[in-house]
JSON list of C-alpha atoms in Angstrom, two decimals:
[
{"chain": "F", "resi": 68, "resn": "UNK", "atom": "CA", "xyz": [0.00, 0.00, 0.00]},
{"chain": "F", "resi": 69, "resn": "UNK", "atom": "CA", "xyz": [1.06, 3.58, -0.65]},
{"chain": "F", "resi": 70, "resn": "UNK", "atom": "CA", "xyz": [1.15, 5.60, 2.57]},
{"chain": "F", "resi": 71, "resn": "UNK", "atom": "CA", "xyz": [0.36, 9.31, 2.45]},
{"chain": "F", "resi": 72, "resn": "UNK", "atom": "CA", "xyz": [1.72, 11.56, 5.19]},
{"chain": "F", "resi": 73, "resn": "UNK", "atom": "CA", "xyz": [0.39, 15.09, 5.61]},
{"chain": "F", "resi": 74, "resn": "UNK", "atom": "CA", "xyz": [1.88, 17.90, 7.64]},
{"chain": "F", "resi": 75, "resn": "UNK", "atom": "CA", "xyz": [1.03, 19.72, 9.72]},
{"chain": "F", "resi": 76, "resn": "UNK", "atom": "CA", "xyz": [-1.95, 17.89, 11.20]},
{"chain": "F", "resi": 77, "resn": "UNK", "atom": "CA", "xyz": [-3.40, 21.25, 12.23]},
{"chain": "F", "resi": 78, "resn": "UNK", "atom": "CA", "xyz": [-2.53, 24.88, 11.86]},
{"chain": "F", "resi": 79, "resn": "UNK", "atom": "CA", "xyz": [-3.86, 28.17, 13.12]},
{"chain": "F", "resi": 80, "resn": "UNK", "atom": "CA", "xyz": [-4.29, 30.95, 10.57]},
{"chain": "F", "resi": 81, "resn": "UNK", "atom": "CA", "xyz": [-6.07, 34.24, 10.04]},
{"chain": "F", "resi": 82, "resn": "UNK", "atom": "CA", "xyz": [-8.05, 35.72, 7.17]},
{"chain": "F", "resi": 83, "resn": "UNK", "atom": "CA", "xyz": [-5.61, 37.06, 4.60]},
{"chain": "F", "resi": 84, "resn": "UNK", "atom": "CA", "xyz": [-2.80, 34.64, 5.48]},
{"chain": "F", "resi": 85, "resn": "UNK", "atom": "CA", "xyz": [-1.02, 32.40, 3.02]},
{"chain": "F", "resi": 86, "resn": "UNK", "atom": "CA", "xyz": [-0.70, 28.79, 4.19]},
{"chain": "F", "resi": 87, "resn": "UNK", "atom": "CA", "xyz": [0.97, 25.71, 2.79]},
{"chain": "F", "resi": 88, "resn": "UNK", "atom": "CA", "xyz": [0.11, 22.08, 3.51]},
{"chain": "F", "resi": 89, "resn": "UNK", "atom": "CA", "xyz": [2.52, 19.29, 2.64]},
{"chain": "F", "resi": 90, "resn": "UNK", "atom": "CA", "xyz": [1.85, 15.73, 1.56]},
{"chain": "F", "resi": 91, "resn": "UNK", "atom": "CA", "xyz": [4.46, 13.00, 1.12]},
{"chain": "F", "resi": 92, "resn": "UNK", "atom": "CA", "xyz": [3.95, 9.65, -0.57]},
{"chain": "F", "resi": 93, "resn": "UNK", "atom": "CA", "xyz": [5.80, 6.50, 0.48]},
{"chain": "F", "resi": 94, "resn": "UNK", "atom": "CA", "xyz": [6.75, 5.85, -3.14]},
{"chain": "F", "resi": 95, "resn": "UNK", "atom": "CA", "xyz": [6.85, 7.68, -6.45]},
{"chain": "F", "resi": 96, "resn": "UNK", "atom": "CA", "xyz": [3.28, 8.46, -7.56]},
{"chain": "F", "resi": 97, "resn": "UNK", "atom": "CA", "xyz": [4.20, 10.74, -10.47]},
{"chain": "F", "resi": 98, "resn": "UNK", "atom": "CA", "xyz": [1.48, 13.40, -10.61]},
{"chain": "F", "resi": 99, "resn": "UNK", "atom": "CA", "xyz": [-1.38, 11.24, -9.27]},
{"chain": "F", "resi": 100, "resn": "UNK", "atom": "CA", "xyz": [-2.26, 13.46, -6.34]},
{"chain": "F", "resi": 101, "resn": "UNK", "atom": "CA", "xyz": [-5.52, 15.21, -5.51]},
{"chain": "F", "resi": 102, "resn": "UNK", "atom": "CA", "xyz": [-6.48, 17.69, -2.80]},
{"chain": "F", "resi": 103, "resn": "UNK", "atom": "CA", "xyz": [-9.90, 17.85, -1.15]},
{"chain": "F", "resi": 104, "resn": "UNK", "atom": "CA", "xyz": [-11.57, 20.27, 1.26]},
{"chain": "F", "resi": 105, "resn": "UNK", "atom": "CA", "xyz": [-13.61, 18.62, 4.02]},
{"chain": "F", "resi": 106, "resn": "UNK", "atom": "CA", "xyz": [-16.18, 20.27, 6.27]},
{"chain": "F", "resi": 107, "resn": "UNK", "atom": "CA", "xyz": [-18.45, 18.33, 8.67]},
{"chain": "F", "resi": 108, "resn": "UNK", "atom": "CA", "xyz": [-21.96, 17.92, 7.33]},
{"chain": "F", "resi": 109, "resn": "UNK", "atom": "CA", "xyz": [-20.93, 19.03, 3.84]},
{"chain": "F", "resi": 110, "resn": "UNK", "atom": "CA", "xyz": [-20.01, 17.14, 0.71]},
{"chain": "F", "resi": 111, "resn": "UNK", "atom": "CA", "xyz": [-16.22, 17.06, 0.34]},
{"chain": "F", "resi": 112, "resn": "UNK", "atom": "CA", "xyz": [-14.96, 19.14, -2.54]},
{"chain": "F", "resi": 113, "resn": "UNK", "atom": "CA", "xyz": [-12.07, 18.43, -4.88]},
{"chain": "F", "resi": 114, "resn": "UNK", "atom": "CA", "xyz": [-9.80, 21.45, -5.23]},
{"chain": "F", "resi": 115, "resn": "UNK", "atom": "CA", "xyz": [-6.81, 20.21, -7.21]},
{"chain": "F", "resi": 116, "resn": "UNK", "atom": "CA", "xyz": [-6.31, 17.08, -9.30]},
{"chain": "F", "resi": 117, "resn": "UNK", "atom": "CA", "xyz": [-3.22, 15.67, -10.99]},
{"chain": "F", "resi": 118, "resn": "UNK", "atom": "CA", "xyz": [-1.06, 17.59, -8.50]},
{"chain": "F", "resi": 119, "resn": "UNK", "atom": "CA", "xyz": [-1.58, 21.05, -9.96]},
{"chain": "F", "resi": 120, "resn": "UNK", "atom": "CA", "xyz": [-4.78, 21.27, -12.02]},
{"chain": "F", "resi": 121, "resn": "UNK", "atom": "CA", "xyz": [-7.36, 23.56, -10.49]},
{"chain": "F", "resi": 122, "resn": "UNK", "atom": "CA", "xyz": [-10.82, 22.00, -10.51]},
{"chain": "F", "resi": 123, "resn": "UNK", "atom": "CA", "xyz": [-13.45, 24.01, -12.38]},
{"chain": "F", "resi": 124, "resn": "UNK", "atom": "CA", "xyz": [-15.04, 26.61, -10.14]},
{"chain": "F", "resi": 125, "resn": "UNK", "atom": "CA", "xyz": [-12.33, 26.55, -7.48]},
{"chain": "F", "resi": 126, "resn": "UNK", "atom": "CA", "xyz": [-10.87, 30.01, -6.69]},
{"chain": "F", "resi": 127, "resn": "UNK", "atom": "CA", "xyz": [-7.40, 30.74, -8.01]},
{"chain": "F", "resi": 128, "resn": "UNK", "atom": "CA", "xyz": [-6.08, 31.36, -4.48]},
{"chain": "F", "resi": 129, "resn": "UNK", "atom": "CA", "xyz": [-5.76, 27.57, -4.27]},
{"chain": "F", "resi": 130, "resn": "UNK", "atom": "CA", "xyz": [-2.70, 26.08, -5.94]},
{"chain": "F", "resi": 131, "resn": "UNK", "atom": "CA", "xyz": [-0.95, 22.74, -5.95]},
{"chain": "F", "resi": 132, "resn": "UNK", "atom": "CA", "xyz": [2.61, 21.77, -6.79]},
{"chain": "F", "resi": 133, "resn": "UNK", "atom": "CA", "xyz": [4.83, 18.73, -6.69]},
{"chain": "F", "resi": 134, "resn": "UNK", "atom": "CA", "xyz": [5.55, 15.40, -8.32]},
{"chain": "F", "resi": 135, "resn": "UNK", "atom": "CA", "xyz": [7.04, 12.06, -7.37]},
{"chain": "F", "resi": 136, "resn": "UNK", "atom": "CA", "xyz": [6.80, 11.87, -3.58]},
{"chain": "F", "resi": 137, "resn": "UNK", "atom": "CA", "xyz": [6.48, 15.48, -2.38]},
{"chain": "F", "resi": 138, "resn": "UNK", "atom": "CA", "xyz": [3.47, 17.70, -2.91]},
{"chain": "F", "resi": 139, "resn": "UNK", "atom": "CA", "xyz": [2.01, 20.86, -1.45]},
{"chain": "F", "resi": 140, "resn": "UNK", "atom": "CA", "xyz": [-1.23, 22.80, -1.39]},
{"chain": "F", "resi": 141, "resn": "UNK", "atom": "CA", "xyz": [-1.02, 26.56, -0.96]},
{"chain": "F", "resi": 142, "resn": "UNK", "atom": "CA", "xyz": [-3.94, 28.81, -0.10]},
{"chain": "F", "resi": 143, "resn": "UNK", "atom": "CA", "xyz": [-3.24, 32.50, -0.63]},
{"chain": "F", "resi": 144, "resn": "UNK", "atom": "CA", "xyz": [-5.27, 35.28, 0.97]},
{"chain": "F", "resi": 145, "resn": "UNK", "atom": "CA", "xyz": [-7.15, 32.86, 3.21]},
{"chain": "F", "resi": 146, "resn": "UNK", "atom": "CA", "xyz": [-10.88, 33.55, 3.27]},
{"chain": "F", "resi": 147, "resn": "UNK", "atom": "CA", "xyz": [-13.38, 32.73, 6.06]},
{"chain": "F", "resi": 148, "resn": "UNK", "atom": "CA", "xyz": [-14.91, 29.93, 3.98]},
{"chain": "F", "resi": 149, "resn": "UNK", "atom": "CA", "xyz": [-11.49, 28.24, 3.70]},
{"chain": "F", "resi": 150, "resn": "UNK", "atom": "CA", "xyz": [-11.39, 27.14, 7.33]},
{"chain": "F", "resi": 151, "resn": "UNK", "atom": "CA", "xyz": [-11.88, 23.39, 7.57]},
{"chain": "F", "resi": 152, "resn": "UNK", "atom": "CA", "xyz": [-9.86, 20.26, 6.84]},
{"chain": "F", "resi": 153, "resn": "UNK", "atom": "CA", "xyz": [-7.80, 19.36, 3.79]},
{"chain": "F", "resi": 154, "resn": "UNK", "atom": "CA", "xyz": [-6.83, 15.90, 2.57]},
{"chain": "F", "resi": 155, "resn": "UNK", "atom": "CA", "xyz": [-4.45, 14.71, -0.08]},
{"chain": "F", "resi": 156, "resn": "UNK", "atom": "CA", "xyz": [-5.21, 11.51, -2.01]},
{"chain": "F", "resi": 157, "resn": "UNK", "atom": "CA", "xyz": [-3.02, 9.37, -4.23]},
{"chain": "F", "resi": 158, "resn": "UNK", "atom": "CA", "xyz": [-4.64, 7.69, -7.23]},
{"chain": "F", "resi": 159, "resn": "UNK", "atom": "CA", "xyz": [-1.51, 6.10, -8.65]},
{"chain": "F", "resi": 160, "resn": "UNK", "atom": "CA", "xyz": [-2.55, 2.47, -8.23]},
{"chain": "F", "resi": 161, "resn": "UNK", "atom": "CA", "xyz": [-5.68, 0.35, -7.80]},
{"chain": "F", "resi": 162, "resn": "UNK", "atom": "CA", "xyz": [-6.04, 1.29, -4.12]},
{"chain": "F", "resi": 163, "resn": "UNK", "atom": "CA", "xyz": [-6.46, 5.03, -3.70]},
{"chain": "F", "resi": 164, "resn": "UNK", "atom": "CA", "xyz": [-5.46, 6.27, -0.26]},
{"chain": "F", "resi": 165, "resn": "UNK", "atom": "CA", "xyz": [-5.71, 9.50, 1.68]},
{"chain": "F", "resi": 166, "resn": "UNK", "atom": "CA", "xyz": [-3.40, 11.44, 3.92]},
{"chain": "F", "resi": 167, "resn": "UNK", "atom": "CA", "xyz": [-4.28, 11.96, 7.57]},
{"chain": "F", "resi": 168, "resn": "UNK", "atom": "CA", "xyz": [-5.67, 15.45, 6.98]},
{"chain": "F", "resi": 169, "resn": "UNK", "atom": "CA", "xyz": [-4.80, 18.99, 8.00]},
{"chain": "F", "resi": 170, "resn": "UNK", "atom": "CA", "xyz": [-7.23, 21.04, 10.03]},
{"chain": "F", "resi": 171, "resn": "UNK", "atom": "CA", "xyz": [-7.04, 24.78, 9.35]},
{"chain": "F", "resi": 172, "resn": "UNK", "atom": "CA", "xyz": [-8.39, 26.72, 12.33]},
{"chain": "L", "resi": 296, "resn": "UNK", "atom": "CA", "xyz": [-25.63, 19.47, -11.14]},
{"chain": "L", "resi": 297, "resn": "UNK", "atom": "CA", "xyz": [-24.99, 15.84, -10.22]},
{"chain": "L", "resi": 298, "resn": "UNK", "atom": "CA", "xyz": [-26.11, 14.94, -6.71]},
{"chain": "L", "resi": 299, "resn": "UNK", "atom": "CA", "xyz": [-25.32, 11.95, -4.53]},
{"chain": "L", "resi": 300, "resn": "UNK", "atom": "CA", "xyz": [-27.25, 11.21, -1.34]},
{"chain": "L", "resi": 301, "resn": "UNK", "atom": "CA", "xyz": [-26.51, 8.54, 1.22]},
{"chain": "L", "resi": 302, "resn": "UNK", "atom": "CA", "xyz": [-29.23, 6.85, 3.28]},
{"chain": "L", "resi": 303, "resn": "UNK", "atom": "CA", "xyz": [-29.33, 4.18, 5.94]},
{"chain": "L", "resi": 304, "resn": "UNK", "atom": "CA", "xyz": [-29.58, 3.57, 9.67]},
{"chain": "L", "resi": 305, "resn": "UNK", "atom": "CA", "xyz": [-27.63, 5.81, 11.97]},
{"chain": "L", "resi": 306, "resn": "UNK", "atom": "CA", "xyz": [-27.20, 3.12, 14.60]},
{"chain": "L", "resi": 307, "resn": "UNK", "atom": "CA", "xyz": [-26.11, -0.49, 14.14]},
{"chain": "L", "resi": 308, "resn": "UNK", "atom": "CA", "xyz": [-25.45, -3.08, 16.83]},
{"chain": "L", "resi": 309, "resn": "UNK", "atom": "CA", "xyz": [-22.06, -4.80, 17.08]},
{"chain": "L", "resi": 310, "resn": "UNK", "atom": "CA", "xyz": [-21.80, -8.01, 14.99]},
{"chain": "L", "resi": 311, "resn": "UNK", "atom": "CA", "xyz": [-24.72, -6.95, 12.79]},
{"chain": "L", "resi": 312, "resn": "UNK", "atom": "CA", "xyz": [-24.65, -5.83, 9.15]},
{"chain": "L", "resi": 313, "resn": "UNK", "atom": "CA", "xyz": [-24.51, -2.20, 8.04]},
{"chain": "L", "resi": 314, "resn": "UNK", "atom": "CA", "xyz": [-26.48, -1.47, 4.87]},
{"chain": "L", "resi": 315, "resn": "UNK", "atom": "CA", "xyz": [-26.28, 1.88, 3.08]},
{"chain": "L", "resi": 316, "resn": "UNK", "atom": "CA", "xyz": [-27.73, 3.19, -0.16]},
{"chain": "L", "resi": 317, "resn": "UNK", "atom": "CA", "xyz": [-26.42, 5.98, -2.39]},
{"chain": "L", "resi": 318, "resn": "UNK", "atom": "CA", "xyz": [-28.94, 7.59, -4.73]},
{"chain": "L", "resi": 319, "resn": "UNK", "atom": "CA", "xyz": [-27.52, 9.39, -7.75]},
{"chain": "L", "resi": 320, "resn": "UNK", "atom": "CA", "xyz": [-29.48, 12.27, -9.32]},
{"chain": "L", "resi": 321, "resn": "UNK", "atom": "CA", "xyz": [-29.25, 14.34, -12.49]},
{"chain": "L", "resi": 322, "resn": "UNK", "atom": "CA", "xyz": [-27.00, 11.93, -14.33]},
{"chain": "L", "resi": 323, "resn": "UNK", "atom": "CA", "xyz": [-27.04, 8.35, -15.50]},
{"chain": "L", "resi": 324, "resn": "UNK", "atom": "CA", "xyz": [-25.01, 5.60, -13.87]},
{"chain": "L", "resi": 325, "resn": "UNK", "atom": "CA", "xyz": [-24.91, 3.73, -17.19]},
{"chain": "L", "resi": 326, "resn": "UNK", "atom": "CA", "xyz": [-21.45, 4.87, -18.18]},
{"chain": "L", "resi": 327, "resn": "UNK", "atom": "CA", "xyz": [-18.03, 3.28, -18.30]},
{"chain": "L", "resi": 328, "resn": "UNK", "atom": "CA", "xyz": [-16.47, 6.65, -17.54]},
{"chain": "L", "resi": 329, "resn": "UNK", "atom": "CA", "xyz": [-17.02, 6.47, -13.79]},
{"chain": "L", "resi": 330, "resn": "UNK", "atom": "CA", "xyz": [-16.83, 4.19, -10.79]},
{"chain": "L", "resi": 331, "resn": "UNK", "atom": "CA", "xyz": [-19.16, 4.63, -7.83]},
{"chain": "L", "resi": 332, "resn": "UNK", "atom": "CA", "xyz": [-17.26, 4.82, -4.56]},
{"chain": "L", "resi": 333, "resn": "UNK", "atom": "CA", "xyz": [-17.60, 4.69, -0.81]},
{"chain": "L", "resi": 334, "resn": "UNK", "atom": "CA", "xyz": [-15.28, 6.60, 1.54]},
{"chain": "L", "resi": 335, "resn": "UNK", "atom": "CA", "xyz": [-15.56, 6.86, 5.30]},
{"chain": "L", "resi": 336, "resn": "UNK", "atom": "CA", "xyz": [-14.25, 9.27, 7.88]},
{"chain": "L", "resi": 337, "resn": "UNK", "atom": "CA", "xyz": [-13.61, 7.96, 11.36]},
{"chain": "L", "resi": 338, "resn": "UNK", "atom": "CA", "xyz": [-13.99, 10.25, 14.37]},
{"chain": "L", "resi": 339, "resn": "UNK", "atom": "CA", "xyz": [-10.76, 12.19, 14.89]},
{"chain": "L", "resi": 340, "resn": "UNK", "atom": "CA", "xyz": [-9.12, 10.28, 12.02]},
{"chain": "L", "resi": 341, "resn": "UNK", "atom": "CA", "xyz": [-8.71, 10.82, 8.33]},
{"chain": "L", "resi": 342, "resn": "UNK", "atom": "CA", "xyz": [-10.52, 9.57, 5.29]},
{"chain": "L", "resi": 343, "resn": "UNK", "atom": "CA", "xyz": [-10.47, 5.90, 4.37]},
{"chain": "L", "resi": 344, "resn": "UNK", "atom": "CA", "xyz": [-11.29, 4.57, 0.92]},
{"chain": "L", "resi": 345, "resn": "UNK", "atom": "CA", "xyz": [-13.78, 1.70, 1.30]},
{"chain": "L", "resi": 346, "resn": "UNK", "atom": "CA", "xyz": [-14.27, 0.49, -2.26]},
{"chain": "L", "resi": 347, "resn": "UNK", "atom": "CA", "xyz": [-15.84, 1.11, -5.66]},
{"chain": "L", "resi": 348, "resn": "UNK", "atom": "CA", "xyz": [-18.26, -0.54, -8.04]},
{"chain": "L", "resi": 349, "resn": "UNK", "atom": "CA", "xyz": [-18.71, -0.01, -11.76]},
{"chain": "L", "resi": 350, "resn": "UNK", "atom": "CA", "xyz": [-22.10, 0.22, -13.44]},
{"chain": "L", "resi": 351, "resn": "UNK", "atom": "CA", "xyz": [-21.71, -3.40, -14.47]},
{"chain": "L", "resi": 352, "resn": "UNK", "atom": "CA", "xyz": [-20.90, -4.60, -10.96]},
{"chain": "L", "resi": 353, "resn": "UNK", "atom": "CA", "xyz": [-17.12, -4.89, -11.16]},
{"chain": "L", "resi": 354, "resn": "UNK", "atom": "CA", "xyz": [-15.87, -4.15, -7.66]},
{"chain": "L", "resi": 355, "resn": "UNK", "atom": "CA", "xyz": [-12.59, -3.19, -6.01]},
{"chain": "L", "resi": 356, "resn": "UNK", "atom": "CA", "xyz": [-12.30, -3.23, -2.24]},
{"chain": "L", "resi": 357, "resn": "UNK", "atom": "CA", "xyz": [-10.00, -1.85, 0.42]},
{"chain": "L", "resi": 358, "resn": "UNK", "atom": "CA", "xyz": [-8.05, -4.95, 1.37]},
{"chain": "L", "resi": 359, "resn": "UNK", "atom": "CA", "xyz": [-8.59, -4.32, 5.06]},
{"chain": "L", "resi": 360, "resn": "UNK", "atom": "CA", "xyz": [-12.38, -4.60, 4.59]},
{"chain": "L", "resi": 361, "resn": "UNK", "atom": "CA", "xyz": [-12.53, -7.19, 1.81]},
{"chain": "L", "resi": 362, "resn": "UNK", "atom": "CA", "xyz": [-13.63, -10.10, 4.00]},
{"chain": "L", "resi": 363, "resn": "UNK", "atom": "CA", "xyz": [-16.68, -8.22, 5.35]},
{"chain": "L", "resi": 364, "resn": "UNK", "atom": "CA", "xyz": [-17.66, -5.94, 2.49]},
{"chain": "L", "resi": 365, "resn": "UNK", "atom": "CA", "xyz": [-20.05, -6.25, -0.43]},
{"chain": "L", "resi": 366, "resn": "UNK", "atom": "CA", "xyz": [-20.71, -3.40, -2.87]},
{"chain": "L", "resi": 367, "resn": "UNK", "atom": "CA", "xyz": [-23.42, -3.63, -5.50]},
{"chain": "L", "resi": 368, "resn": "UNK", "atom": "CA", "xyz": [-25.21, -1.44, -8.01]},
{"chain": "L", "resi": 369, "resn": "UNK", "atom": "CA", "xyz": [-28.63, -1.04, -9.63]},
{"chain": "L", "resi": 370, "resn": "UNK", "atom": "CA", "xyz": [-28.22, 1.40, -12.54]},
{"chain": "L", "resi": 371, "resn": "UNK", "atom": "CA", "xyz": [-31.92, 1.17, -13.39]},
{"chain": "L", "resi": 372, "resn": "UNK", "atom": "CA", "xyz": [-32.69, 2.81, -10.07]},
{"chain": "L", "resi": 373, "resn": "UNK", "atom": "CA", "xyz": [-29.61, 5.07, -10.14]},
{"chain": "L", "resi": 374, "resn": "UNK", "atom": "CA", "xyz": [-28.49, 3.57, -6.85]},
{"chain": "L", "resi": 375, "resn": "UNK", "atom": "CA", "xyz": [-25.51, 1.71, -5.45]},
{"chain": "L", "resi": 376, "resn": "UNK", "atom": "CA", "xyz": [-25.15, -0.08, -2.15]},
{"chain": "L", "resi": 377, "resn": "UNK", "atom": "CA", "xyz": [-22.80, -0.96, 0.67]},
{"chain": "L", "resi": 378, "resn": "UNK", "atom": "CA", "xyz": [-23.10, -3.95, 3.00]},
{"chain": "L", "resi": 379, "resn": "UNK", "atom": "CA", "xyz": [-20.57, -4.35, 5.79]},
{"chain": "L", "resi": 380, "resn": "UNK", "atom": "CA", "xyz": [-20.90, -7.45, 7.92]},
{"chain": "L", "resi": 381, "resn": "UNK", "atom": "CA", "xyz": [-19.88, -8.12, 11.50]},
{"chain": "L", "resi": 382, "resn": "UNK", "atom": "CA", "xyz": [-19.46, -4.46, 12.39]},
{"chain": "L", "resi": 383, "resn": "UNK", "atom": "CA", "xyz": [-17.57, -3.29, 15.46]},
{"chain": "L", "resi": 384, "resn": "UNK", "atom": "CA", "xyz": [-17.07, 0.08, 17.12]},
{"chain": "L", "resi": 385, "resn": "UNK", "atom": "CA", "xyz": [-14.14, 0.61, 14.75]},
{"chain": "L", "resi": 386, "resn": "UNK", "atom": "CA", "xyz": [-16.67, 0.92, 11.91]},
{"chain": "L", "resi": 387, "resn": "UNK", "atom": "CA", "xyz": [-18.25, 3.99, 13.50]},
{"chain": "L", "resi": 388, "resn": "UNK", "atom": "CA", "xyz": [-17.74, 6.75, 10.94]},
{"chain": "L", "resi": 389, "resn": "UNK", "atom": "CA", "xyz": [-19.33, 9.17, 8.51]},
{"chain": "L", "resi": 390, "resn": "UNK", "atom": "CA", "xyz": [-19.88, 7.24, 5.29]},
{"chain": "L", "resi": 391, "resn": "UNK", "atom": "CA", "xyz": [-19.73, 9.18, 2.02]},
{"chain": "L", "resi": 392, "resn": "UNK", "atom": "CA", "xyz": [-20.58, 7.99, -1.45]},
{"chain": "L", "resi": 393, "resn": "UNK", "atom": "CA", "xyz": [-18.77, 9.57, -4.38]},
{"chain": "L", "resi": 394, "resn": "UNK", "atom": "CA", "xyz": [-18.35, 9.47, -8.13]},
{"chain": "L", "resi": 395, "resn": "UNK", "atom": "CA", "xyz": [-14.87, 8.50, -9.25]},
{"chain": "L", "resi": 396, "resn": "UNK", "atom": "CA", "xyz": [-13.58, 9.30, -12.72]},
{"chain": "L", "resi": 397, "resn": "UNK", "atom": "CA", "xyz": [-12.13, 6.07, -14.09]},
{"chain": "L", "resi": 398, "resn": "UNK", "atom": "CA", "xyz": [-8.56, 6.22, -15.31]},
{"chain": "L", "resi": 399, "resn": "UNK", "atom": "CA", "xyz": [-6.69, 4.32, -18.00]},
{"chain": "L", "resi": 400, "resn": "UNK", "atom": "CA", "xyz": [-3.82, 2.03, -17.19]},
{"chain": "L", "resi": 401, "resn": "UNK", "atom": "CA", "xyz": [-2.77, 0.58, -13.87]},
{"chain": "L", "resi": 402, "resn": "UNK", "atom": "CA", "xyz": [-4.76, 3.00, -11.75]},
{"chain": "L", "resi": 403, "resn": "UNK", "atom": "CA", "xyz": [-8.37, 2.79, -10.63]},
{"chain": "L", "resi": 404, "resn": "UNK", "atom": "CA", "xyz": [-9.67, 6.36, -10.61]},
{"chain": "L", "resi": 405, "resn": "UNK", "atom": "CA", "xyz": [-8.19, 9.74, -11.44]},
{"chain": "L", "resi": 406, "resn": "UNK", "atom": "CA", "xyz": [-10.23, 11.77, -8.98]},
{"chain": "L", "resi": 407, "resn": "UNK", "atom": "CA", "xyz": [-13.36, 11.56, -6.85]},
{"chain": "L", "resi": 408, "resn": "UNK", "atom": "CA", "xyz": [-15.17, 14.54, -8.36]},
{"chain": "L", "resi": 409, "resn": "UNK", "atom": "CA", "xyz": [-18.64, 14.52, -6.80]},
{"chain": "L", "resi": 410, "resn": "UNK", "atom": "CA", "xyz": [-19.44, 13.51, -3.22]},
{"chain": "L", "resi": 411, "resn": "UNK", "atom": "CA", "xyz": [-22.48, 13.09, -1.02]},
{"chain": "L", "resi": 412, "resn": "UNK", "atom": "CA", "xyz": [-22.62, 14.97, 2.25]},
{"chain": "L", "resi": 413, "resn": "UNK", "atom": "CA", "xyz": [-22.32, 11.74, 4.22]},
{"chain": "L", "resi": 414, "resn": "UNK", "atom": "CA", "xyz": [-24.33, 9.77, 6.72]},
{"chain": "L", "resi": 415, "resn": "UNK", "atom": "CA", "xyz": [-23.14, 9.20, 10.26]},
{"chain": "L", "resi": 416, "resn": "UNK", "atom": "CA", "xyz": [-23.14, 5.59, 11.42]},
{"chain": "L", "resi": 417, "resn": "UNK", "atom": "CA", "xyz": [-22.59, 4.60, 15.03]},
{"chain": "L", "resi": 418, "resn": "UNK", "atom": "CA", "xyz": [-21.93, 1.01, 16.04]},
{"chain": "L", "resi": 419, "resn": "UNK", "atom": "CA", "xyz": [-23.15, 0.51, 19.57]},
{"chain": "L", "resi": 420, "resn": "UNK", "atom": "CA", "xyz": [-25.36, -1.80, 21.57]}
]
């Protein structure tokens, strides 16, 4: 199985901040990395797919970079609606797996 | 806009079977372009991929759940289903259904692009 490790597990931020969340894969996954936003009681939302492609309708303050084993999600000019949890997901093989999540408070 | 909605009991007793339904709206399930997936989120833990089914019933399971899990589909009703046997407290979670864009090659899905809001399931006597 491919293990996905996110850091930090939580972070404190303010409106207007720029934050970066990291995700590391236990093996090379090329560009097969997605980022999701998760809020309790809401449908999770895909933000970035294939490491850096912004999903349609997602604000441009979200950006993703990386390849191989190291990836990051950056949120610029943090907005009130951006507070919540973020998960990375690898889709390199037949068993997609998620990172442990990062809670942005 | 495509919608997915989970339904099922919120409380299941230990050793019993959990049964959930996902109803898909505003699109057809009769397509080879997508898998239909289940993902769960444990309390205070991250997301866990449960498994997927195709519209024809081809299934892929999380290996840790394979011995207890059955996924099935009824495209005529635009629904797919989860059955998890012999549940324990460790199966307490929010269960989400999702649409997964199928990928070509040695991968299963490129991205889970549409999700339901989830249904909370507690395993307790």
